[in-house]
Amino acid sequence: MTKLNDKWLRIIGVPIITLVALVIYHEGNAFHRIDLHSEIIHSVFAIIVLWELNRLVIIKSRNKYPGIKLTRTRIAFLLFWTFIITIGIRFTFSLFYSTTKFWGYHFTTQRYIFNIIFGLVMLLPILAIYEAIYLYKQWWKTYYEAERLKKENLQTQLDSLKSQIQPHFLFNNLSTLSSLVAEDPKKAERFIEELSSVYRYLLQNNDQPLTTLENELNFIDAYFHLLQTRFGNGLRLIKDIPTAKLSYLIPPLTLQLLVENAVKHNAILSHQPLKITIYADDSNDLFVVNNLQVKSKSLPSDKTGLANISSKYSLLGQPHVVVRQTEHIFQVKVPLINPSNTSVTYGGL
């Protein structure tokens, strides 16, 4: 539920509008039969009623159409109900004035119209102030979150590059390459191509907030080829992704971090392969699942990869990443982002 921090606006606004109303109505009515004190009390009451009802409309409009992207729809909703409420309230008060002869005379049609127009003229600047303050806060929030996302992307990039170019990683891959050059030059050539694809993707896409699922899967194919060349039949990758989901978006390196996490913490044996399955469902969720066969001497985990993925989705305003572990499997569910619902640019492989 949206809350309006408008205490001072109301404290200042109600007296100002009351003063303007008194000047217009008191000076323009030579036959009024009520004293100034009663006139002030009644004017304040009428303005507060109108202000508070329209304030509820402002809250409703923000709850129903939040954020900068829905500004036009929110303003249209706000203006429509402001006109309806203001016309209804001002007409009701005018009818009361005319029936009770509160001001000392019957209201003409022109007076009814004047009272309604006066209410709208007084309210529209107030609504503009509310909306301007809201848009400024939304803009600042968007700017601040964008800056945080940039920092998060940079941190992920550094973490990923550190994990990939560390001596251990290079030593393993260069050792594999060295043996392939002597044993199978064609395989060595393919290995070099996939290795270059991995690094090219890291350098080109890691500074992007989002990439397509298709790009990420192509990268995983290259990355997994390096892993499978090292581990052989002890490692298997199964993908089940509908074609319609390939254009959906995810943060770069999401799958790489999840695959790396599975390889890091599980035993990889030719007679008992580590199976990693990547699939998507109709709810636009992507799942990465591996059978659980924890190493006898597993490395300590600081869960940095999962934390980075969760932070990215949070900053993008997406549903939470869900981790589930049973006796037999480890599963991570991440949302797929519909490309029609975002204006963020993304890279490719």
mmCIF file of C-alpha atoms in Angstrom:
data_model
loop_
_atom_site.group_PDB
_atom_site.id
_atom_site.type_symbol
_atom_site.label_atom_id
_atom_site.label_comp_id
_atom_site.label_asym_id
_atom_site.label_seq_id
_atom_site.Cartn_x
_atom_site.Cartn_y
_atom_site.Cartn_z
ATOM 1 C CA MET A 1 0.000 0.000 0.000
ATOM 2 C CA THR A 2 1.446 3.350 -1.078
ATOM 3 C CA LYS A 3 1.919 5.945 1.647
ATOM 4 C CA LEU A 4 2.099 9.658 0.928
ATOM 5 C CA ASN A 5 4.643 11.628 2.885
ATOM 6 C CA ASP A 6 2.713 14.862 2.384
ATOM 7 C CA LYS A 7 2.262 16.223 5.909
ATOM 8 C CA TRP A 8 3.742 19.635 5.180
ATOM 9 C CA LEU A 9 2.035 19.948 1.814
ATOM 10 C CA ARG A 10 -1.330 19.519 3.509
ATOM 11 C CA ILE A 11 -0.465 21.840 6.383
ATOM 12 C CA ILE A 12 0.547 24.583 3.970
ATOM 13 C CA GLY A 13 -1.889 23.853 1.125
ATOM 14 C CA VAL A 14 -5.192 23.834 3.027
ATOM 15 C CA PRO A 15 -4.734 27.343 4.567
ATOM 16 C CA ILE A 16 -3.599 28.804 1.227
ATOM 17 C CA ILE A 17 -6.608 27.460 -0.674
ATOM 18 C CA THR A 18 -8.892 28.558 2.186
ATOM 19 C CA LEU A 19 -7.503 32.089 1.987
ATOM 20 C CA VAL A 20 -7.999 32.214 -1.780
ATOM 21 C CA ALA A 21 -11.556 30.906 -1.420
ATOM 22 C CA LEU A 22 -12.392 33.476 1.241
ATOM 23 C CA VAL A 23 -11.106 36.325 -0.901
ATOM 24 C CA ILE A 24 -13.129 35.166 -3.910
ATOM 25 C CA TYR A 25 -16.356 34.243 -2.156
ATOM 26 C CA HIS A 26 -16.393 36.804 0.652
ATOM 27 C CA GLU A 27 -15.607 39.768 -1.575
ATOM 28 C CA GLY A 28 -17.818 38.555 -4.381
ATOM 29 C CA ASN A 29 -20.908 38.112 -2.188
ATOM 30 C CA ALA A 30 -22.415 41.380 -0.946
ATOM 31 C CA PHE A 31 -25.403 39.640 0.617
ATOM 32 C CA HIS A 32 -23.750 36.953 2.743
ATOM 33 C CA ARG A 33 -25.465 36.450 6.095
ATOM 34 C CA ILE A 34 -22.809 34.500 8.016
ATOM 35 C CA ASP A 35 -19.908 35.849 10.024
ATOM 36 C CA LEU A 36 -16.328 35.462 8.902
ATOM 37 C CA HIS A 37 -15.532 32.883 11.614
ATOM 38 C CA SER A 38 -18.249 30.498 10.399
ATOM 39 C CA GLU A 39 -17.233 31.134 6.831
ATOM 40 C CA ILE A 40 -13.619 30.114 7.590
ATOM 41 C CA ILE A 41 -14.677 26.931 9.412
ATOM 42 C CA HIS A 42 -16.994 25.863 6.612
ATOM 43 C CA SER A 43 -14.429 26.642 3.911
ATOM 44 C CA VAL A 44 -11.708 24.652 5.693
ATOM 45 C CA PHE A 45 -14.089 21.703 6.101
ATOM 46 C CA ALA A 46 -15.082 21.732 2.406
ATOM 47 C CA ILE A 47 -11.448 21.964 1.244
ATOM 48 C CA ILE A 48 -10.274 19.161 3.546
ATOM 49 C CA VAL A 49 -13.060 16.857 2.301
ATOM 50 C CA LEU A 50 -12.142 17.543 -1.319
ATOM 51 C CA TRP A 51 -8.396 17.234 -0.650
ATOM 52 C CA GLU A 52 -8.647 13.939 1.250
ATOM 53 C CA LEU A 53 -10.912 12.275 -1.322
ATOM 54 C CA ASN A 54 -8.580 13.212 -4.153
ATOM 55 C CA ARG A 55 -5.625 12.116 -2.034
ATOM 56 C CA LEU A 56 -7.172 8.634 -1.945
ATOM 57 C CA VAL A 57 -7.355 8.749 -5.750
ATOM 58 C CA ILE A 58 -3.630 9.590 -5.874
ATOM 59 C CA ILE A 59 -2.819 6.586 -3.687
ATOM 60 C CA LYS A 60 -5.058 4.330 -5.786
ATOM 61 C CA SER A 61 -3.461 5.527 -9.035
ATOM 62 C CA ARG A 62 0.052 4.789 -7.748
ATOM 63 C CA ASN A 63 -0.886 1.334 -6.537
ATOM 64 C CA LYS A 64 -2.608 0.480 -9.812
ATOM 65 C CA TYR A 65 -0.143 2.107 -12.234
ATOM 66 C CA PRO A 66 3.236 2.442 -10.478
ATOM 67 C CA GLY A 67 6.537 3.648 -11.881
ATOM 68 C CA ILE A 68 7.695 5.879 -14.692
ATOM 69 C CA LYS A 69 6.606 3.614 -17.565
ATOM 70 C CA LEU A 70 2.930 3.868 -16.587
ATOM 71 C CA THR A 71 2.974 7.653 -16.054
ATOM 72 C CA ARG A 72 0.512 8.464 -18.861
ATOM 73 C CA THR A 73 -1.975 5.813 -17.767
ATOM 74 C CA ARG A 74 -1.649 6.888 -14.131
ATOM 75 C CA ILE A 75 -2.223 10.567 -14.969
ATOM 76 C CA ALA A 76 -5.245 9.720 -17.152
ATOM 77 C CA PHE A 77 -6.713 7.639 -14.303
ATOM 78 C CA LEU A 78 -5.937 10.421 -11.833
ATOM 79 C CA LEU A 79 -7.511 13.185 -13.940
ATOM 80 C CA PHE A 80 -10.630 11.151 -14.708
ATOM 81 C CA TRP A 81 -11.436 10.382 -11.081
ATOM 82 C CA THR A 82 -10.373 13.848 -9.921
ATOM 83 C CA PHE A 83 -12.895 15.398 -12.299
ATOM 84 C CA ILE A 84 -15.629 12.980 -11.232
ATOM 85 C CA ILE A 85 -15.038 13.452 -7.500
ATOM 86 C CA THR A 86 -14.532 17.211 -7.688
ATOM 87 C CA ILE A 87 -17.634 17.766 -9.792
ATOM 88 C CA GLY A 88 -19.689 15.561 -7.469
ATOM 89 C CA ILE A 89 -18.450 17.151 -4.235
ATOM 90 C CA ARG A 90 -18.661 20.738 -5.477
ATOM 91 C CA PHE A 91 -22.148 20.173 -6.866
ATOM 92 C CA THR A 92 -23.272 18.629 -3.564
ATOM 93 C CA PHE A 93 -21.936 21.545 -1.529
ATOM 94 C CA SER A 94 -23.407 24.079 -3.948
ATOM 95 C CA LEU A 95 -26.788 22.351 -3.722
ATOM 96 C CA PHE A 96 -26.530 22.532 0.072
ATOM 97 C CA TYR A 97 -25.663 26.222 -0.085
ATOM 98 C CA SER A 98 -28.573 26.946 -2.406
ATOM 99 C CA THR A 99 -31.113 24.888 -0.435
ATOM 100 C CA THR A 100 -30.149 26.296 2.967
ATOM 101 C CA LYS A 101 -29.404 29.772 1.624
ATOM 102 C CA PHE A 102 -26.062 29.474 3.415
ATOM 103 C CA TRP A 103 -24.672 32.454 1.534
ATOM 104 C CA GLY A 104 -27.960 34.267 1.560
ATOM 105 C CA TYR A 105 -29.307 33.506 -1.886
ATOM 106 C CA HIS A 106 -30.197 30.736 -4.325
ATOM 107 C CA PHE A 107 -27.412 29.486 -6.615
ATOM 108 C CA THR A 108 -27.784 30.101 -10.313
ATOM 109 C CA THR A 109 -26.513 27.745 -12.984
ATOM 110 C CA GLN A 110 -23.533 30.040 -13.496
ATOM 111 C CA ARG A 111 -22.708 29.850 -9.793
ATOM 112 C CA TYR A 112 -22.839 26.039 -9.854
ATOM 113 C CA ILE A 113 -20.447 26.005 -12.802
ATOM 114 C CA PHE A 114 -18.183 28.575 -11.137
ATOM 115 C CA ASN A 115 -17.939 26.524 -7.929
ATOM 116 C CA ILE A 116 -17.020 23.381 -9.854
ATOM 117 C CA ILE A 117 -14.421 25.175 -11.987
ATOM 118 C CA PHE A 118 -12.960 26.835 -8.884
ATOM 119 C CA GLY A 119 -12.489 23.415 -7.239
ATOM 120 C CA LEU A 120 -10.762 22.024 -10.315
ATOM 121 C CA VAL A 121 -8.520 25.080 -10.741
ATOM 122 C CA MET A 122 -7.428 24.838 -7.111
ATOM 123 C CA LEU A 123 -6.837 21.079 -7.233
ATOM 124 C CA LEU A 124 -4.964 20.655 -10.510
ATOM 125 C CA PRO A 125 -1.788 22.487 -9.345
ATOM 126 C CA ILE A 126 -1.841 20.407 -6.146
ATOM 127 C CA LEU A 127 -2.117 17.188 -8.172
ATOM 128 C CA ALA A 128 0.734 18.400 -10.392
ATOM 129 C CA ILE A 129 2.917 18.893 -7.305
ATOM 130 C CA TYR A 130 2.090 15.395 -6.024
ATOM 131 C CA GLU A 131 2.889 13.832 -9.404
ATOM 132 C CA ALA A 132 6.088 15.855 -9.883
ATOM 133 C CA ILE A 133 7.400 14.761 -6.484
ATOM 134 C CA TYR A 134 6.467 11.135 -7.237
ATOM 135 C CA LEU A 135 8.150 11.172 -10.662
ATOM 136 C CA TYR A 136 11.294 12.730 -9.220
ATOM 137 C CA LYS A 137 11.497 10.013 -6.552
ATOM 138 C CA GLN A 138 10.867 7.303 -9.168
ATOM 139 C CA TRP A 139 13.527 8.757 -11.433
ATOM 140 C CA TRP A 140 16.028 8.893 -8.581
ATOM 141 C CA LYS A 141 15.168 5.327 -7.544
ATOM 142 C CA THR A 142 15.634 4.118 -11.128
ATOM 143 C CA TYR A 143 18.928 5.987 -11.448
ATOM 144 C CA TYR A 144 20.197 4.668 -8.115
ATOM 145 C CA GLU A 145 19.231 1.073 -8.936
ATOM 146 C CA ALA A 146 20.833 1.382 -12.372
ATOM 147 C CA GLU A 147 24.073 2.467 -10.715
ATOM 148 C CA ARG A 148 23.858 -0.441 -8.297
ATOM 149 C CA LEU A 149 23.231 -2.810 -11.203
ATOM 150 C CA LYS A 150 26.320 -1.496 -12.997
ATOM 151 C CA LYS A 151 28.401 -2.134 -9.898
ATOM 152 C CA GLU A 152 26.872 -5.595 -9.535
ATOM 153 C CA ASN A 153 27.646 -6.369 -13.179
ATOM 154 C CA LEU A 154 31.211 -5.203 -12.716
ATOM 155 C CA GLN A 155 31.611 -7.348 -9.618
ATOM 156 C CA THR A 156 30.195 -10.375 -11.428
ATOM 157 C CA GLN A 157 32.528 -9.714 -14.327
ATOM 158 C CA LEU A 158 35.539 -9.534 -12.060
ATOM 159 C CA ASP A 159 34.517 -12.633 -10.115
ATOM 160 C CA SER A 160 33.884 -14.591 -13.300
ATOM 161 C CA LEU A 161 37.105 -13.505 -14.954
ATOM 162 C CA LYS A 162 39.049 -14.331 -11.806
ATOM 163 C CA SER A 163 37.539 -17.803 -11.723
ATOM 164 C CA GLN A 164 38.244 -18.360 -15.411
ATOM 165 C CA ILE A 165 41.749 -16.960 -15.818
ATOM 166 C CA GLN A 166 43.128 -18.142 -12.517
ATOM 167 C CA PRO A 167 46.257 -20.313 -12.998
ATOM 168 C CA HIS A 168 44.396 -23.471 -12.035
ATOM 169 C CA PHE A 169 41.817 -23.000 -14.798
ATOM 170 C CA LEU A 170 44.431 -22.076 -17.408
ATOM 171 C CA PHE A 171 46.700 -24.923 -16.357
ATOM 172 C CA ASN A 172 43.910 -27.486 -16.708
ATOM 173 C CA ASN A 173 42.843 -26.264 -20.129
ATOM 174 C CA LEU A 174 46.344 -25.787 -21.456
ATOM 175 C CA SER A 175 47.281 -29.264 -20.252
ATOM 176 C CA THR A 176 44.236 -30.660 -22.027
ATOM 177 C CA LEU A 177 45.146 -28.712 -25.146
ATOM 178 C CA SER A 178 48.746 -29.921 -25.020
ATOM 179 C CA SER A 179 47.702 -33.558 -24.969
ATOM 180 C CA LEU A 180 45.152 -33.007 -27.734
ATOM 181 C CA VAL A 181 47.698 -31.390 -30.051
ATOM 182 C CA ALA A 182 49.763 -34.569 -30.014
ATOM 183 C CA GLU A 183 46.896 -37.063 -29.978
ATOM 184 C CA ASP A 184 44.135 -35.447 -32.048
ATOM 185 C CA PRO A 185 44.922 -32.161 -33.864
ATOM 186 C CA LYS A 186 41.319 -31.754 -35.030
ATOM 187 C CA LYS A 187 40.026 -31.984 -31.469
ATOM 188 C CA ALA A 188 42.736 -29.529 -30.413
ATOM 189 C CA GLU A 189 41.547 -27.072 -33.065
ATOM 190 C CA ARG A 190 37.951 -27.417 -31.868
ATOM 191 C CA PHE A 191 39.103 -26.965 -28.268
ATOM 192 C CA ILE A 192 40.881 -23.716 -29.158
ATOM 193 C CA GLU A 193 37.778 -22.425 -30.950
ATOM 194 C CA GLU A 194 35.544 -23.134 -27.947
ATOM 195 C CA LEU A 195 38.067 -21.614 -25.547
ATOM 196 C CA SER A 196 38.186 -18.436 -27.617
ATOM 197 C CA SER A 197 34.364 -18.378 -27.710
ATOM 198 C CA VAL A 198 34.253 -18.539 -23.926
ATOM 199 C CA TYR A 199 36.598 -15.598 -23.495
ATOM 200 C CA ARG A 200 34.974 -13.584 -26.265
ATOM 201 C CA TYR A 201 31.584 -13.982 -24.583
ATOM 202 C CA LEU A 202 33.029 -12.978 -21.224
ATOM 203 C CA LEU A 203 34.557 -9.817 -22.665
ATOM 204 C CA GLN A 204 31.660 -8.815 -24.911
ATOM 205 C CA ASN A 205 28.606 -9.635 -22.800
ATOM 206 C CA ASN A 206 29.616 -9.309 -19.208
ATOM 207 C CA ASP A 207 29.077 -5.544 -19.215
ATOM 208 C CA GLN A 208 25.474 -5.967 -20.413
ATOM 209 C CA PRO A 209 22.549 -6.127 -17.943
ATOM 210 C CA LEU A 210 20.795 -8.835 -19.970
ATOM 211 C CA THR A 211 21.369 -11.254 -22.802
ATOM 212 C CA THR A 212 19.054 -13.628 -24.646
ATOM 213 C CA LEU A 213 18.669 -17.176 -23.438
ATOM 214 C CA GLU A 214 19.826 -18.314 -26.890
ATOM 215 C CA ASN A 215 23.116 -16.419 -26.511
ATOM 216 C CA GLU A 216 23.632 -17.827 -23.041
ATOM 217 C CA LEU A 217 22.964 -21.379 -24.212
ATOM 218 C CA ASN A 218 25.417 -20.969 -27.102
ATOM 219 C CA PHE A 219 28.000 -19.816 -24.592
ATOM 220 C CA ILE A 220 27.240 -22.779 -22.330
ATOM 221 C CA ASP A 221 27.814 -25.132 -25.271
ATOM 222 C CA ALA A 222 31.308 -23.687 -25.700
ATOM 223 C CA TYR A 223 31.988 -23.656 -21.961
ATOM 224 C CA PHE A 224 30.676 -27.190 -21.493
ATOM 225 C CA HIS A 225 32.832 -28.462 -24.364
ATOM 226 C CA LEU A 226 35.912 -27.397 -22.377
ATOM 227 C CA LEU A 227 34.609 -29.173 -19.301
ATOM 228 C CA GLN A 228 33.650 -32.348 -21.161
ATOM 229 C CA THR A 229 37.002 -32.492 -22.916
ATOM 230 C CA ARG A 230 38.587 -32.617 -19.468
ATOM 231 C CA PHE A 231 36.103 -34.900 -17.702
ATOM 232 C CA GLY A 232 34.940 -37.072 -20.609
ATOM 233 C CA ASN A 233 31.896 -39.267 -20.004
ATOM 234 C CA GLY A 234 31.803 -38.279 -16.348
ATOM 235 C CA LEU A 235 29.924 -35.106 -17.247
ATOM 236 C CA ARG A 236 26.679 -34.775 -19.200
ATOM 237 C CA LEU A 237 24.537 -31.803 -20.191
ATOM 238 C CA ILE A 238 20.849 -32.114 -21.081
ATOM 239 C CA LYS A 239 18.939 -29.127 -22.505
ATOM 240 C CA ASP A 240 15.184 -28.953 -22.983
ATOM 241 C CA ILE A 241 14.308 -25.421 -24.032
ATOM 242 C CA PRO A 242 11.275 -24.595 -26.223
ATOM 243 C CA THR A 243 12.176 -22.479 -29.235
ATOM 244 C CA ALA A 244 9.704 -19.806 -28.121
ATOM 245 C CA LYS A 245 11.761 -19.231 -24.957
ATOM 246 C CA LEU A 246 15.077 -18.573 -26.711
ATOM 247 C CA SER A 247 14.344 -14.869 -27.151
ATOM 248 C CA TYR A 248 13.682 -14.406 -23.425
ATOM 249 C CA LEU A 249 16.327 -12.605 -21.375
ATOM 250 C CA ILE A 250 18.550 -13.458 -18.424
ATOM 251 C CA PRO A 251 21.601 -11.785 -16.835
ATOM 252 C CA PRO A 252 24.831 -12.865 -18.588
ATOM 253 C CA LEU A 253 26.803 -15.752 -17.055
ATOM 254 C CA THR A 254 23.804 -16.970 -15.054
ATOM 255 C CA LEU A 255 24.035 -20.456 -16.522
ATOM 256 C CA GLN A 256 27.842 -20.490 -16.420
ATOM 257 C CA LEU A 257 27.845 -19.765 -12.692
ATOM 258 C CA LEU A 258 25.258 -22.477 -12.040
ATOM 259 C CA VAL A 259 27.070 -25.085 -14.154
ATOM 260 C CA GLU A 260 30.373 -24.153 -12.556
ATOM 261 C CA ASN A 261 28.775 -24.484 -9.126
ATOM 262 C CA ALA A 262 27.606 -28.032 -9.938
ATOM 263 C CA VAL A 263 31.019 -29.098 -11.244
ATOM 264 C CA LYS A 264 32.828 -27.533 -8.292
ATOM 265 C CA HIS A 265 30.873 -29.291 -5.550
ATOM 266 C CA ASN A 266 30.111 -32.725 -7.020
ATOM 267 C CA ALA A 267 32.120 -35.827 -7.816
ATOM 268 C CA ILE A 268 32.547 -36.490 -11.552
ATOM 269 C CA LEU A 269 32.987 -40.182 -12.334
ATOM 270 C CA SER A 270 32.773 -42.046 -15.641
ATOM 271 C CA HIS A 271 30.712 -44.840 -14.063
ATOM 272 C CA GLN A 272 28.549 -42.313 -12.174
ATOM 273 C CA PRO A 273 28.228 -39.199 -14.362
ATOM 274 C CA LEU A 274 27.277 -35.791 -13.088
ATOM 275 C CA LYS A 275 24.146 -34.892 -15.081
ATOM 276 C CA ILE A 276 23.234 -31.234 -15.451
ATOM 277 C CA THR A 277 19.790 -30.526 -16.908
ATOM 278 C CA ILE A 278 18.634 -27.120 -18.138
ATOM 279 C CA TYR A 279 14.951 -26.725 -18.982
ATOM 280 C CA ALA A 280 12.172 -24.112 -19.061
ATOM 281 C CA ASP A 281 8.502 -24.398 -18.162
ATOM 282 C CA ASP A 282 5.320 -22.633 -19.264
ATOM 283 C CA SER A 283 5.566 -20.183 -16.359
ATOM 284 C CA ASN A 284 8.680 -18.610 -17.899
ATOM 285 C CA ASP A 285 10.988 -20.104 -15.300
ATOM 286 C CA LEU A 286 14.365 -21.637 -16.126
ATOM 287 C CA PHE A 287 15.650 -24.584 -14.100
ATOM 288 C CA VAL A 288 19.201 -25.861 -13.703
ATOM 289 C CA VAL A 289 19.227 -29.251 -11.969
ATOM 290 C CA ASN A 290 22.035 -31.668 -11.182
ATOM 291 C CA ASN A 291 22.110 -35.007 -9.429
ATOM 292 C CA LEU A 292 23.719 -34.654 -6.027
ATOM 293 C CA GLN A 293 26.926 -36.598 -5.481
ATOM 294 C CA VAL A 294 28.919 -34.425 -3.138
ATOM 295 C CA LYS A 295 32.683 -34.821 -3.120
ATOM 296 C CA SER A 296 34.178 -36.549 -0.101
ATOM 297 C CA LYS A 297 36.492 -33.561 0.285
ATOM 298 C CA SER A 298 34.330 -30.766 -1.047
ATOM 299 C CA LEU A 299 35.657 -27.235 -1.257
ATOM 300 C CA PRO A 300 34.106 -24.692 1.117
ATOM 301 C CA SER A 301 31.423 -22.608 -0.565
ATOM 302 C CA ASP A 302 30.853 -18.893 0.026
ATOM 303 C CA LYS A 303 27.848 -19.011 -2.337
ATOM 304 C CA THR A 304 29.111 -15.904 -4.146
ATOM 305 C CA GLY A 305 27.762 -17.072 -7.511
ATOM 306 C CA LEU A 306 24.225 -17.644 -6.255
ATOM 307 C CA ALA A 307 24.334 -14.362 -4.318
ATOM 308 C CA ASN A 308 25.371 -12.450 -7.464
ATOM 309 C CA ILE A 309 22.571 -14.008 -9.497
ATOM 310 C CA SER A 310 19.997 -13.243 -6.789
ATOM 311 C CA SER A 311 21.202 -9.646 -6.493
ATOM 312 C CA LYS A 312 20.920 -9.079 -10.238
ATOM 313 C CA TYR A 313 17.341 -10.346 -10.371
ATOM 314 C CA SER A 314 16.431 -8.250 -7.345
ATOM 315 C CA LEU A 315 17.871 -5.087 -8.907
ATOM 316 C CA LEU A 316 16.003 -5.816 -12.135
ATOM 317 C CA GLY A 317 12.736 -5.993 -10.165
ATOM 318 C CA GLN A 318 12.231 -9.660 -11.037
ATOM 319 C CA PRO A 319 10.955 -12.556 -8.884
ATOM 320 C CA HIS A 320 13.389 -14.183 -6.481
ATOM 321 C CA VAL A 321 15.803 -16.933 -7.440
ATOM 322 C CA VAL A 322 14.690 -20.183 -5.771
ATOM 323 C CA VAL A 323 17.156 -22.826 -4.597
ATOM 324 C CA ARG A 324 15.944 -26.311 -3.667
ATOM 325 C CA GLN A 325 18.033 -29.218 -2.465
ATOM 326 C CA THR A 326 16.889 -32.749 -1.695
ATOM 327 C CA GLU A 327 18.757 -35.917 -0.893
ATOM 328 C CA HIS A 328 19.254 -36.606 -4.596
ATOM 329 C CA ILE A 329 19.198 -33.303 -6.515
ATOM 330 C CA PHE A 330 20.253 -29.658 -6.363
ATOM 331 C CA GLN A 331 17.938 -27.297 -8.259
ATOM 332 C CA VAL A 332 18.012 -23.570 -8.985
ATOM 333 C CA LYS A 333 15.039 -21.771 -10.528
ATOM 334 C CA VAL A 334 15.574 -18.373 -12.179
ATOM 335 C CA PRO A 335 12.952 -16.239 -13.948
ATOM 336 C CA LEU A 336 13.055 -15.688 -17.691
ATOM 337 C CA ILE A 337 12.438 -12.040 -18.548
ATOM 338 C CA ASN A 338 9.999 -11.317 -21.363
ATOM 339 C CA PRO A 339 11.788 -9.059 -23.898
ATOM 340 C CA SER A 340 8.565 -7.096 -24.492
ATOM 341 C CA ASN A 341 8.519 -6.047 -20.822
ATOM 342 C CA THR A 342 11.948 -4.455 -20.681
ATOM 343 C CA SER A 343 13.785 -1.668 -22.495
ATOM 344 C CA VAL A 344 17.246 -2.793 -21.340
ATOM 345 C CA THR A 345 19.713 -3.434 -24.148
ATOM 346 C CA TYR A 346 21.628 -6.681 -24.336
ATOM 347 C CA GLY A 347 24.568 -8.194 -26.157
ATOM 348 C CA GLY A 348 25.252 -11.299 -28.180
ATOM 349 C CA LEU A 349 27.810 -13.994 -28.726
#
